[in-house]
Amino acid sequence: MNDWRPFVYGGLSSVIAECGTFPIDTSKTRLQIQGQKLNVKHTELKYRGMFHAIYRIGSEEGVKALYSGLKPAVLRQATYGTIKIGIYHTLKRAICKDPKDEKLLPNMVCGVIAGIVSSCIANPTDVLKVRFQAQNESFKKMGLIQAFGHIYRNEGVRGLWRGVGPTANRAAIVVGVELPAYDITKKHIINHGLLGDNMYTHFISSFIAGLLGAICSNPVDVVKTRLMNQQNLMKTTSQGASPAIYTSSLHCMTHTVRTEGVAALYKGFIPNWVRLGPWNIIFFITYEQMKRLNL
């Protein structure tokens, strides 16, 4: 495969997968930000689970709300997905020329590097996506450029890279697990004659990659989402004392565990897994078909 094609195939496949699974991601975001115990009276949880969240969002706010933040999400995947897959495959080929000789550990290192670099570059679009999904009043009627400008004017450049630490950590975990898991599973299935290099193999490999990625990344994903959304909480919570603000990823994680228990780090796990599973299946099958067609 020519060097430029992983970048293009990765970006296109990521955008297609994102569009196909976005309502699940919205429900995951809402589940992760609810129940935060700040310096205000704690209210009853609005959503009881993924399907309940999707139902309530759709019925109370309209189906359109399930796709709130889709534009920055697509923009994110067009940048993050393109850079991530391109760097991963470029580094792999630099280390090992023959795919048959690939090893798990070098692939994981390539995935971690690709995840960190791509997520840091794409972080402003991730911040915007979370703000739209959280349905803060100030963002409801804004366009993409307006929303970027709003964050920049009110929070500065730092606001656009809010949560970049946990975002990079999550990306390092997800990419460092999912892409090597897919490659090694696919290699194992083909080498042992279980199946050929076909869509069934791609499906099984991507399913396993999505499950492992969800298990490993969910705690960091909760921290990332809460850090990115905390400015919304500061503006919307005005009942008495100021709310507690997370000062770092570690503070957010320890505060969450102390006030809500360890299980809170796995809030949104089902939609996270349900999303990552289909997301990876759509992504890898699309990517493999593009490779096969040599577009």
PDB file of C-alpha atoms in Angstrom:
ATOM      1  CA  MET A   1       0.000   0.000   0.000  1.00  0.00           C
ATOM      2  CA  ASN A   2       1.326   3.439  -0.890  1.00  0.00           C
ATOM      3  CA  ASP A   3       2.308   5.579   2.105  1.00  0.00           C
ATOM      4  CA  TRP A   4      -0.476   8.146   1.676  1.00  0.00           C
ATOM      5  CA  ARG A   5      -3.339   5.658   1.537  1.00  0.00           C
ATOM      6  CA  PRO A   6      -3.549   4.720   5.232  1.00  0.00           C
ATOM      7  CA  PHE A   7      -4.082   8.423   6.002  1.00  0.00           C
ATOM      8  CA  VAL A   8      -6.908   8.806   3.466  1.00  0.00           C
ATOM      9  CA  TYR A   9      -8.542   5.420   4.152  1.00  0.00           C
ATOM     10  CA  GLY A  10      -8.263   5.993   7.902  1.00  0.00           C
ATOM     11  CA  GLY A  11      -9.947   9.393   7.748  1.00  0.00           C
ATOM     12  CA  LEU A  12     -12.805   8.293   5.475  1.00  0.00           C
ATOM     13  CA  SER A  13     -13.462   5.097   7.435  1.00  0.00           C
ATOM     14  CA  SER A  14     -13.444   7.023  10.731  1.00  0.00           C
ATOM     15  CA  VAL A  15     -16.005   9.549   9.470  1.00  0.00           C
ATOM     16  CA  ILE A  16     -18.330   6.785   8.227  1.00  0.00           C
ATOM     17  CA  ALA A  17     -18.065   4.896  11.527  1.00  0.00           C
ATOM     18  CA  GLU A  18     -18.677   8.079  13.548  1.00  0.00           C
ATOM     19  CA  CYS A  19     -21.868   8.947  11.646  1.00  0.00           C
ATOM     20  CA  GLY A  20     -23.189   5.415  12.109  1.00  0.00           C
ATOM     21  CA  THR A  21     -22.763   5.330  15.902  1.00  0.00           C
ATOM     22  CA  PHE A  22     -23.174   8.941  17.046  1.00  0.00           C
ATOM     23  CA  PRO A  23     -26.486   8.651  19.012  1.00  0.00           C
ATOM     24  CA  ILE A  24     -24.839   5.995  21.196  1.00  0.00           C
ATOM     25  CA  ASP A  25     -21.924   8.342  21.842  1.00  0.00           C
ATOM     26  CA  THR A  26     -24.334  11.104  22.861  1.00  0.00           C
ATOM     27  CA  SER A  27     -26.002   8.821  25.399  1.00  0.00           C
ATOM     28  CA  LYS A  28     -22.563   7.838  26.735  1.00  0.00           C
ATOM     29  CA  THR A  29     -21.616  11.487  27.244  1.00  0.00           C
ATOM     30  CA  ARG A  30     -24.867  12.295  29.080  1.00  0.00           C
ATOM     31  CA  LEU A  31     -24.452   9.249  31.339  1.00  0.00           C
ATOM     32  CA  GLN A  32     -20.868  10.157  32.178  1.00  0.00           C
ATOM     33  CA  ILE A  33     -21.561  13.752  33.210  1.00  0.00           C
ATOM     34  CA  GLN A  34     -24.636  13.056  35.332  1.00  0.00           C
ATOM     35  CA  GLY A  35     -24.330  12.389  39.052  1.00  0.00           C
ATOM     36  CA  GLN A  36     -21.337  14.645  39.627  1.00  0.00           C
ATOM     37  CA  LYS A  37     -21.491  15.648  43.302  1.00  0.00           C
ATOM     38  CA  LEU A  38     -20.343  19.247  43.473  1.00  0.00           C
ATOM     39  CA  ASN A  39     -20.961  21.865  46.137  1.00  0.00           C
ATOM     40  CA  VAL A  40     -24.659  21.916  45.326  1.00  0.00           C
ATOM     41  CA  LYS A  41     -27.662  19.842  46.308  1.00  0.00           C
ATOM     42  CA  HIS A  42     -27.465  16.496  44.563  1.00  0.00           C
ATOM     43  CA  THR A  43     -30.348  15.766  42.217  1.00  0.00           C
ATOM     44  CA  GLU A  44     -31.812  12.467  41.088  1.00  0.00           C
ATOM     45  CA  LEU A  45     -30.142  10.876  38.072  1.00  0.00           C
ATOM     46  CA  LYS A  46     -32.022  11.689  34.887  1.00  0.00           C
ATOM     47  CA  TYR A  47     -30.894   8.701  32.819  1.00  0.00           C
ATOM     48  CA  ARG A  48     -31.034   5.081  34.026  1.00  0.00           C
ATOM     49  CA  GLY A  49     -29.018   3.598  31.189  1.00  0.00           C
ATOM     50  CA  MET A  50     -28.131   3.821  27.512  1.00  0.00           C
ATOM     51  CA  PHE A  51     -31.541   3.001  26.032  1.00  0.00           C
ATOM     52  CA  HIS A  52     -33.338   5.159  28.587  1.00  0.00           C
ATOM     53  CA  ALA A  53     -30.985   8.044  27.799  1.00  0.00           C
ATOM     54  CA  ILE A  54     -31.545   7.712  24.051  1.00  0.00           C
ATOM     55  CA  TYR A  55     -35.326   7.529  24.584  1.00  0.00           C
ATOM     56  CA  ARG A  56     -35.481  10.569  26.893  1.00  0.00           C
ATOM     57  CA  ILE A  57     -33.174  12.682  24.748  1.00  0.00           C
ATOM     58  CA  GLY A  58     -35.178  11.833  21.619  1.00  0.00           C
ATOM     59  CA  SER A  59     -38.601  12.352  23.209  1.00  0.00           C
ATOM     60  CA  GLU A  60     -37.811  15.478  25.261  1.00  0.00           C
ATOM     61  CA  GLU A  61     -35.320  17.270  23.022  1.00  0.00           C
ATOM     62  CA  GLY A  62     -36.053  15.773  19.629  1.00  0.00           C
ATOM     63  CA  VAL A  63     -34.140  13.276  17.506  1.00  0.00           C
ATOM     64  CA  LYS A  64     -31.902  16.115  16.370  1.00  0.00           C
ATOM     65  CA  ALA A  65     -30.436  16.314  19.891  1.00  0.00           C
ATOM     66  CA  LEU A  66     -29.043  12.791  19.501  1.00  0.00           C
ATOM     67  CA  TYR A  67     -26.875  14.194  16.715  1.00  0.00           C
ATOM     68  CA  SER A  68     -25.918  17.399  18.513  1.00  0.00           C
ATOM     69  CA  GLY A  69     -22.184  17.794  18.054  1.00  0.00           C
ATOM     70  CA  LEU A  70     -22.025  15.666  14.903  1.00  0.00           C
ATOM     71  CA  LYS A  71     -20.265  18.371  12.887  1.00  0.00           C
ATOM     72  CA  PRO A  72     -17.305  18.754  15.282  1.00  0.00           C
ATOM     73  CA  ALA A  73     -17.281  14.959  15.674  1.00  0.00           C
ATOM     74  CA  VAL A  74     -16.949  14.490  11.909  1.00  0.00           C
ATOM     75  CA  LEU A  75     -14.296  17.211  11.810  1.00  0.00           C
ATOM     76  CA  ARG A  76     -12.502  15.432  14.660  1.00  0.00           C
ATOM     77  CA  GLN A  77     -12.512  12.085  12.886  1.00  0.00           C
ATOM     78  CA  ALA A  78     -11.378  13.713   9.629  1.00  0.00           C
ATOM     79  CA  THR A  79      -8.294  14.952  11.518  1.00  0.00           C
ATOM     80  CA  TYR A  80      -7.849  12.463  14.372  1.00  0.00           C
ATOM     81  CA  GLY A  81      -8.711   9.367  12.329  1.00  0.00           C
ATOM     82  CA  THR A  82      -6.564  10.424   9.391  1.00  0.00           C
ATOM     83  CA  ILE A  83      -3.490  11.161  11.498  1.00  0.00           C
ATOM     84  CA  LYS A  84      -3.984   8.186  13.843  1.00  0.00           C
ATOM     85  CA  ILE A  85      -4.188   5.469  11.197  1.00  0.00           C
ATOM     86  CA  GLY A  86      -1.578   7.094   8.993  1.00  0.00           C
ATOM     87  CA  ILE A  87       1.004   7.368  11.775  1.00  0.00           C
ATOM     88  CA  TYR A  88       0.267   3.859  13.073  1.00  0.00           C
ATOM     89  CA  HIS A  89       0.788   2.170   9.720  1.00  0.00           C
ATOM     90  CA  THR A  90       3.778   4.345   8.838  1.00  0.00           C
ATOM     91  CA  LEU A  91       5.523   3.478  12.119  1.00  0.00           C
ATOM     92  CA  LYS A  92       4.667  -0.213  11.734  1.00  0.00           C
ATOM     93  CA  ARG A  93       6.205  -0.380   8.278  1.00  0.00           C
ATOM     94  CA  ALA A  94       9.289   1.492   9.495  1.00  0.00           C
ATOM     95  CA  ILE A  95       9.806  -1.121  12.226  1.00  0.00           C
ATOM     96  CA  CYS A  96       8.722  -4.205  10.297  1.00  0.00           C
ATOM     97  CA  LYS A  97       8.620  -4.302   6.494  1.00  0.00           C
ATOM     98  CA  ASP A  98       6.712  -7.595   6.270  1.00  0.00           C
ATOM     99  CA  PRO A  99       3.237  -7.684   7.939  1.00  0.00           C
ATOM    100  CA  LYS A 100       3.718 -11.421   8.573  1.00  0.00           C
ATOM    101  CA  ASP A 101       6.570 -10.641  10.985  1.00  0.00           C
ATOM    102  CA  GLU A 102       4.670  -8.123  13.103  1.00  0.00           C
ATOM    103  CA  LYS A 103       4.787  -8.522  16.895  1.00  0.00           C
ATOM    104  CA  LEU A 104       2.303  -7.358  19.509  1.00  0.00           C
ATOM    105  CA  LEU A 105       4.562  -5.129  21.624  1.00  0.00           C
ATOM    106  CA  PRO A 106       6.006  -3.008  18.759  1.00  0.00           C
ATOM    107  CA  ASN A 107       2.492  -2.589  17.374  1.00  0.00           C
ATOM    108  CA  MET A 108       1.262  -1.403  20.771  1.00  0.00           C
ATOM    109  CA  VAL A 109       4.068   1.171  20.956  1.00  0.00           C
ATOM    110  CA  CYS A 110       3.120   2.413  17.471  1.00  0.00           C
ATOM    111  CA  GLY A 111      -0.523   2.637  18.564  1.00  0.00           C
ATOM    112  CA  VAL A 112       0.290   4.600  21.715  1.00  0.00           C
ATOM    113  CA  ILE A 113       2.382   7.130  19.772  1.00  0.00           C
ATOM    114  CA  ALA A 114      -0.254   7.475  17.052  1.00  0.00           C
ATOM    115  CA  GLY A 115      -3.011   7.951  19.623  1.00  0.00           C
ATOM    116  CA  ILE A 116      -1.188  10.642  21.593  1.00  0.00           C
ATOM    117  CA  VAL A 117      -0.114  12.708  18.570  1.00  0.00           C
ATOM    118  CA  SER A 118      -3.466  12.571  16.760  1.00  0.00           C
ATOM    119  CA  SER A 119      -5.589  13.258  19.857  1.00  0.00           C
ATOM    120  CA  CYS A 120      -3.508  16.273  20.896  1.00  0.00           C
ATOM    121  CA  ILE A 121      -3.906  17.843  17.460  1.00  0.00           C
ATOM    122  CA  ALA A 122      -7.665  17.150  17.308  1.00  0.00           C
ATOM    123  CA  ASN A 123      -8.496  18.106  20.930  1.00  0.00           C
ATOM    124  CA  PRO A 124     -10.410  21.372  20.157  1.00  0.00           C
ATOM    125  CA  THR A 125     -12.929  19.451  18.056  1.00  0.00           C
ATOM    126  CA  ASP A 126     -13.365  16.943  20.881  1.00  0.00           C
ATOM    127  CA  VAL A 127     -14.063  19.739  23.387  1.00  0.00           C
ATOM    128  CA  LEU A 128     -16.673  21.188  21.051  1.00  0.00           C
ATOM    129  CA  LYS A 129     -18.327  17.800  20.512  1.00  0.00           C
ATOM    130  CA  VAL A 130     -18.713  17.240  24.270  1.00  0.00           C
ATOM    131  CA  ARG A 131     -20.149  20.740  24.812  1.00  0.00           C
ATOM    132  CA  PHE A 132     -22.760  20.214  22.087  1.00  0.00           C
ATOM    133  CA  GLN A 133     -23.675  16.748  23.379  1.00  0.00           C
ATOM    134  CA  ALA A 134     -24.079  18.084  26.931  1.00  0.00           C
ATOM    135  CA  GLN A 135     -26.631  20.564  25.506  1.00  0.00           C
ATOM    136  CA  ASN A 136     -25.423  23.677  27.304  1.00  0.00           C
ATOM    137  CA  GLU A 137     -27.825  26.521  26.511  1.00  0.00           C
ATOM    138  CA  SER A 138     -25.118  28.780  25.095  1.00  0.00           C
ATOM    139  CA  PHE A 139     -24.213  26.209  22.443  1.00  0.00           C
ATOM    140  CA  LYS A 140     -27.646  25.084  21.258  1.00  0.00           C
ATOM    141  CA  LYS A 141     -28.060  27.642  18.468  1.00  0.00           C
ATOM    142  CA  MET A 142     -24.422  28.149  17.509  1.00  0.00           C
ATOM    143  CA  GLY A 143     -22.719  27.096  14.329  1.00  0.00           C
ATOM    144  CA  LEU A 144     -19.354  25.359  14.296  1.00  0.00           C
ATOM    145  CA  ILE A 145     -17.230  28.499  13.800  1.00  0.00           C
ATOM    146  CA  GLN A 146     -19.334  30.449  16.303  1.00  0.00           C
ATOM    147  CA  ALA A 147     -18.868  27.780  18.947  1.00  0.00           C
ATOM    148  CA  PHE A 148     -15.094  27.676  18.437  1.00  0.00           C
ATOM    149  CA  GLY A 149     -15.036  31.457  18.747  1.00  0.00           C
ATOM    150  CA  HIS A 150     -17.189  31.368  21.883  1.00  0.00           C
ATOM    151  CA  ILE A 151     -14.802  28.990  23.665  1.00  0.00           C
ATOM    152  CA  TYR A 152     -11.765  30.979  22.547  1.00  0.00           C
ATOM    153  CA  ARG A 153     -13.201  34.338  23.679  1.00  0.00           C
ATOM    154  CA  ASN A 154     -14.378  33.085  27.060  1.00  0.00           C
ATOM    155  CA  GLU A 155     -11.696  30.518  27.916  1.00  0.00           C
ATOM    156  CA  GLY A 156      -8.785  31.339  25.633  1.00  0.00           C
ATOM    157  CA  VAL A 157      -6.566  28.878  23.803  1.00  0.00           C
ATOM    158  CA  ARG A 158      -6.389  26.830  26.980  1.00  0.00           C
ATOM    159  CA  GLY A 159     -10.140  26.216  26.753  1.00  0.00           C
ATOM    160  CA  LEU A 160      -9.776  24.612  23.325  1.00  0.00           C
ATOM    161  CA  TRP A 161      -7.222  22.188  24.770  1.00  0.00           C
ATOM    162  CA  ARG A 162      -9.160  21.570  27.986  1.00  0.00           C
ATOM    163  CA  GLY A 163      -8.856  17.928  28.965  1.00  0.00           C
ATOM    164  CA  VAL A 164      -6.005  17.289  26.518  1.00  0.00           C
ATOM    165  CA  GLY A 165      -4.177  15.213  29.159  1.00  0.00           C
ATOM    166  CA  PRO A 166      -6.920  12.605  29.694  1.00  0.00           C
ATOM    167  CA  THR A 167      -7.787  12.809  25.999  1.00  0.00           C
ATOM    168  CA  ALA A 168      -4.234  11.838  25.076  1.00  0.00           C
ATOM    169  CA  ASN A 169      -4.206   9.172  27.801  1.00  0.00           C
ATOM    170  CA  ARG A 170      -7.446   7.707  26.520  1.00  0.00           C
ATOM    171  CA  ALA A 171      -6.264   7.778  22.918  1.00  0.00           C
ATOM    172  CA  ALA A 172      -2.984   6.118  23.895  1.00  0.00           C
ATOM    173  CA  ILE A 173      -4.945   3.334  25.606  1.00  0.00           C
ATOM    174  CA  VAL A 174      -7.618   2.931  22.924  1.00  0.00           C
ATOM    175  CA  VAL A 175      -5.283   3.054  19.919  1.00  0.00           C
ATOM    176  CA  GLY A 176      -2.568   1.127  21.740  1.00  0.00           C
ATOM    177  CA  VAL A 177      -5.074  -1.656  22.436  1.00  0.00           C
ATOM    178  CA  GLU A 178      -7.546  -1.646  19.532  1.00  0.00           C
ATOM    179  CA  LEU A 179      -5.294  -1.451  16.477  1.00  0.00           C
ATOM    180  CA  PRO A 180      -2.729  -4.048  17.673  1.00  0.00           C
ATOM    181  CA  ALA A 181      -5.569  -6.281  18.942  1.00  0.00           C
ATOM    182  CA  TYR A 182      -7.211  -6.135  15.525  1.00  0.00           C
ATOM    183  CA  ASP A 183      -3.963  -6.834  13.670  1.00  0.00           C
ATOM    184  CA  ILE A 184      -2.879  -9.709  15.926  1.00  0.00           C
ATOM    185  CA  THR A 185      -6.347 -11.311  16.032  1.00  0.00           C
ATOM    186  CA  LYS A 186      -6.657 -11.088  12.266  1.00  0.00           C
ATOM    187  CA  LYS A 187      -3.153 -12.543  11.821  1.00  0.00           C
ATOM    188  CA  HIS A 188      -3.918 -15.402  14.244  1.00  0.00           C
ATOM    189  CA  ILE A 189      -7.202 -16.317  12.519  1.00  0.00           C
ATOM    190  CA  ILE A 190      -5.620 -16.321   9.062  1.00  0.00           C
ATOM    191  CA  ASN A 191      -2.349 -18.072  10.028  1.00  0.00           C
ATOM    192  CA  HIS A 192      -4.165 -20.881  11.823  1.00  0.00           C
ATOM    193  CA  GLY A 193      -6.456 -21.474   8.873  1.00  0.00           C
ATOM    194  CA  LEU A 194      -9.592 -20.686  10.847  1.00  0.00           C
ATOM    195  CA  LEU A 195     -10.846 -18.256   8.201  1.00  0.00           C
ATOM    196  CA  GLY A 196      -9.377 -16.455   5.223  1.00  0.00           C
ATOM    197  CA  ASP A 197      -8.706 -12.751   4.836  1.00  0.00           C
ATOM    198  CA  ASN A 198     -12.390 -11.972   4.415  1.00  0.00           C
ATOM    199  CA  MET A 199     -15.215  -9.986   5.997  1.00  0.00           C
ATOM    200  CA  TYR A 200     -15.892 -12.658   8.655  1.00  0.00           C
ATOM    201  CA  THR A 201     -12.314 -12.362   9.891  1.00  0.00           C
ATOM    202  CA  HIS A 202     -12.517  -8.577   9.827  1.00  0.00           C
ATOM    203  CA  PHE A 203     -15.783  -8.695  11.798  1.00  0.00           C
ATOM    204  CA  ILE A 204     -14.455 -10.991  14.556  1.00  0.00           C
ATOM    205  CA  SER A 205     -11.178  -9.096  14.856  1.00  0.00           C
ATOM    206  CA  SER A 206     -12.881  -5.705  15.076  1.00  0.00           C
ATOM    207  CA  PHE A 207     -15.400  -6.972  17.656  1.00  0.00           C
ATOM    208  CA  ILE A 208     -12.597  -8.191  19.938  1.00  0.00           C
ATOM    209  CA  ALA A 209     -10.661  -4.950  19.425  1.00  0.00           C
ATOM    210  CA  GLY A 210     -13.706  -2.863  20.405  1.00  0.00           C
ATOM    211  CA  LEU A 211     -14.397  -4.879  23.565  1.00  0.00           C
ATOM    212  CA  LEU A 212     -10.803  -4.656  24.785  1.00  0.00           C
ATOM    213  CA  GLY A 213     -10.661  -0.956  23.967  1.00  0.00           C
ATOM    214  CA  ALA A 214     -13.836  -0.227  25.967  1.00  0.00           C
ATOM    215  CA  ILE A 215     -12.653  -2.152  29.035  1.00  0.00           C
ATOM    216  CA  CYS A 216      -9.273  -0.438  29.127  1.00  0.00           C
ATOM    217  CA  SER A 217     -10.356   3.100  28.266  1.00  0.00           C
ATOM    218  CA  ASN A 218     -13.622   3.738  30.126  1.00  0.00           C
ATOM    219  CA  PRO A 219     -12.157   5.232  33.366  1.00  0.00           C
ATOM    220  CA  VAL A 220     -10.021   7.680  31.402  1.00  0.00           C
ATOM    221  CA  ASP A 221     -12.978   8.443  29.137  1.00  0.00           C
ATOM    222  CA  VAL A 222     -15.127   9.437  32.139  1.00  0.00           C
ATOM    223  CA  VAL A 223     -12.377  11.782  33.388  1.00  0.00           C
ATOM    224  CA  LYS A 224     -11.907  13.271  29.913  1.00  0.00           C
ATOM    225  CA  THR A 225     -15.630  13.953  29.464  1.00  0.00           C
ATOM    226  CA  ARG A 226     -16.007  15.552  32.887  1.00  0.00           C
ATOM    227  CA  LEU A 227     -12.980  17.811  32.464  1.00  0.00           C
ATOM    228  CA  MET A 228     -14.196  18.981  29.073  1.00  0.00           C
ATOM    229  CA  ASN A 229     -17.688  19.694  30.409  1.00  0.00           C
ATOM    230  CA  GLN A 230     -16.789  21.374  33.716  1.00  0.00           C
ATOM    231  CA  GLN A 231     -17.001  24.908  32.284  1.00  0.00           C
ATOM    232  CA  ASN A 232     -20.642  24.184  31.476  1.00  0.00           C
ATOM    233  CA  LEU A 233     -21.203  23.184  35.113  1.00  0.00           C
ATOM    234  CA  MET A 234     -19.640  26.409  36.371  1.00  0.00           C
ATOM    235  CA  LYS A 235     -22.047  28.455  34.271  1.00  0.00           C
ATOM    236  CA  THR A 236     -25.235  26.467  34.797  1.00  0.00           C
ATOM    237  CA  THR A 237     -24.882  25.712  38.520  1.00  0.00           C
ATOM    238  CA  SER A 238     -25.557  28.906  40.456  1.00  0.00           C
ATOM    239  CA  GLN A 239     -27.325  27.720  43.605  1.00  0.00           C
ATOM    240  CA  GLY A 240     -25.265  29.074  46.463  1.00  0.00           C
ATOM    241  CA  ALA A 241     -21.585  28.199  46.736  1.00  0.00           C
ATOM    242  CA  SER A 242     -19.409  27.710  43.710  1.00  0.00           C
ATOM    243  CA  PRO A 243     -19.149  24.116  42.477  1.00  0.00           C
ATOM    244  CA  ALA A 244     -16.022  22.065  42.986  1.00  0.00           C
ATOM    245  CA  ILE A 245     -13.771  22.311  39.955  1.00  0.00           C
ATOM    246  CA  TYR A 246     -11.466  19.555  38.792  1.00  0.00           C
ATOM    247  CA  THR A 247      -7.925  20.878  38.739  1.00  0.00           C
ATOM    248  CA  SER A 248      -6.350  17.886  36.978  1.00  0.00           C
ATOM    249  CA  SER A 249      -7.045  14.406  35.659  1.00  0.00           C
ATOM    250  CA  LEU A 250      -5.901  12.884  38.951  1.00  0.00           C
ATOM    251  CA  HIS A 251      -8.096  15.254  40.976  1.00  0.00           C
ATOM    252  CA  CYS A 252     -11.093  14.445  38.780  1.00  0.00           C
ATOM    253  CA  MET A 253     -10.530  10.700  39.156  1.00  0.00           C
ATOM    254  CA  THR A 254      -9.976  10.788  42.940  1.00  0.00           C
ATOM    255  CA  HIS A 255     -12.917  13.158  43.486  1.00  0.00           C
ATOM    256  CA  THR A 256     -15.177  10.925  41.396  1.00  0.00           C
ATOM    257  CA  VAL A 257     -14.142   7.777  43.281  1.00  0.00           C
ATOM    258  CA  ARG A 258     -14.434   9.501  46.692  1.00  0.00           C
ATOM    259  CA  THR A 259     -17.913  10.944  46.080  1.00  0.00           C
ATOM    260  CA  GLU A 260     -19.479   8.344  43.773  1.00  0.00           C
ATOM    261  CA  GLY A 261     -17.452   5.169  44.234  1.00  0.00           C
ATOM    262  CA  VAL A 262     -15.122   3.223  41.930  1.00  0.00           C
ATOM    263  CA  ALA A 263     -18.064   2.078  39.813  1.00  0.00           C
ATOM    264  CA  ALA A 264     -18.499   5.687  38.641  1.00  0.00           C
ATOM    265  CA  LEU A 265     -15.357   5.267  36.529  1.00  0.00           C
ATOM    266  CA  TYR A 266     -17.341   2.787  34.470  1.00  0.00           C
ATOM    267  CA  LYS A 267     -20.341   5.040  33.977  1.00  0.00           C
ATOM    268  CA  GLY A 268     -21.384   4.858  30.358  1.00  0.00           C
ATOM    269  CA  PHE A 269     -19.527   1.555  29.865  1.00  0.00           C
ATOM    270  CA  ILE A 270     -22.405  -0.165  28.037  1.00  0.00           C
ATOM    271  CA  PRO A 271     -22.880   2.644  25.490  1.00  0.00           C
ATOM    272  CA  ASN A 272     -19.095   2.970  25.296  1.00  0.00           C
ATOM    273  CA  TRP A 273     -18.782  -0.711  24.429  1.00  0.00           C
ATOM    274  CA  VAL A 274     -21.918  -0.756  22.269  1.00  0.00           C
ATOM    275  CA  ARG A 275     -20.466   2.226  20.401  1.00  0.00           C
ATOM    276  CA  LEU A 276     -16.864   0.997  20.142  1.00  0.00           C
ATOM    277  CA  GLY A 277     -18.022  -2.428  18.963  1.00  0.00           C
ATOM    278  CA  PRO A 278     -20.075  -1.242  15.955  1.00  0.00           C
ATOM    279  CA  TRP A 279     -17.677   1.684  15.444  1.00  0.00           C
ATOM    280  CA  ASN A 280     -14.730  -0.669  15.050  1.00  0.00           C
ATOM    281  CA  ILE A 281     -16.700  -3.099  12.909  1.00  0.00           C
ATOM    282  CA  ILE A 282     -17.803  -0.324  10.526  1.00  0.00           C
ATOM    283  CA  PHE A 283     -14.348   1.248  10.548  1.00  0.00           C
ATOM    284  CA  PHE A 284     -12.246  -1.859   9.910  1.00  0.00           C
ATOM    285  CA  ILE A 285     -14.599  -3.405   7.340  1.00  0.00           C
ATOM    286  CA  THR A 286     -14.740  -0.071   5.459  1.00  0.00           C
ATOM    287  CA  TYR A 287     -10.968   0.279   5.719  1.00  0.00           C
ATOM    288  CA  GLU A 288     -10.325  -3.268   4.489  1.00  0.00           C
ATOM    289  CA  GLN A 289     -12.714  -2.826   1.568  1.00  0.00           C
ATOM    290  CA  MET A 290     -10.961   0.389   0.541  1.00  0.00           C
ATOM    291  CA  LYS A 291      -7.633  -1.463   0.646  1.00  0.00           C
ATOM    292  CA  ARG A 292      -9.043  -4.300  -1.416  1.00  0.00           C
ATOM    293  CA  LEU A 293     -10.550  -2.004  -4.030  1.00  0.00           C
ATOM    294  CA  ASN A 294      -7.279  -0.041  -4.109  1.00  0.00           C
ATOM    295  CA  LEU A 295      -9.201   3.234  -4.441  1.00  0.00           C
TER     296      LEU A 295
END
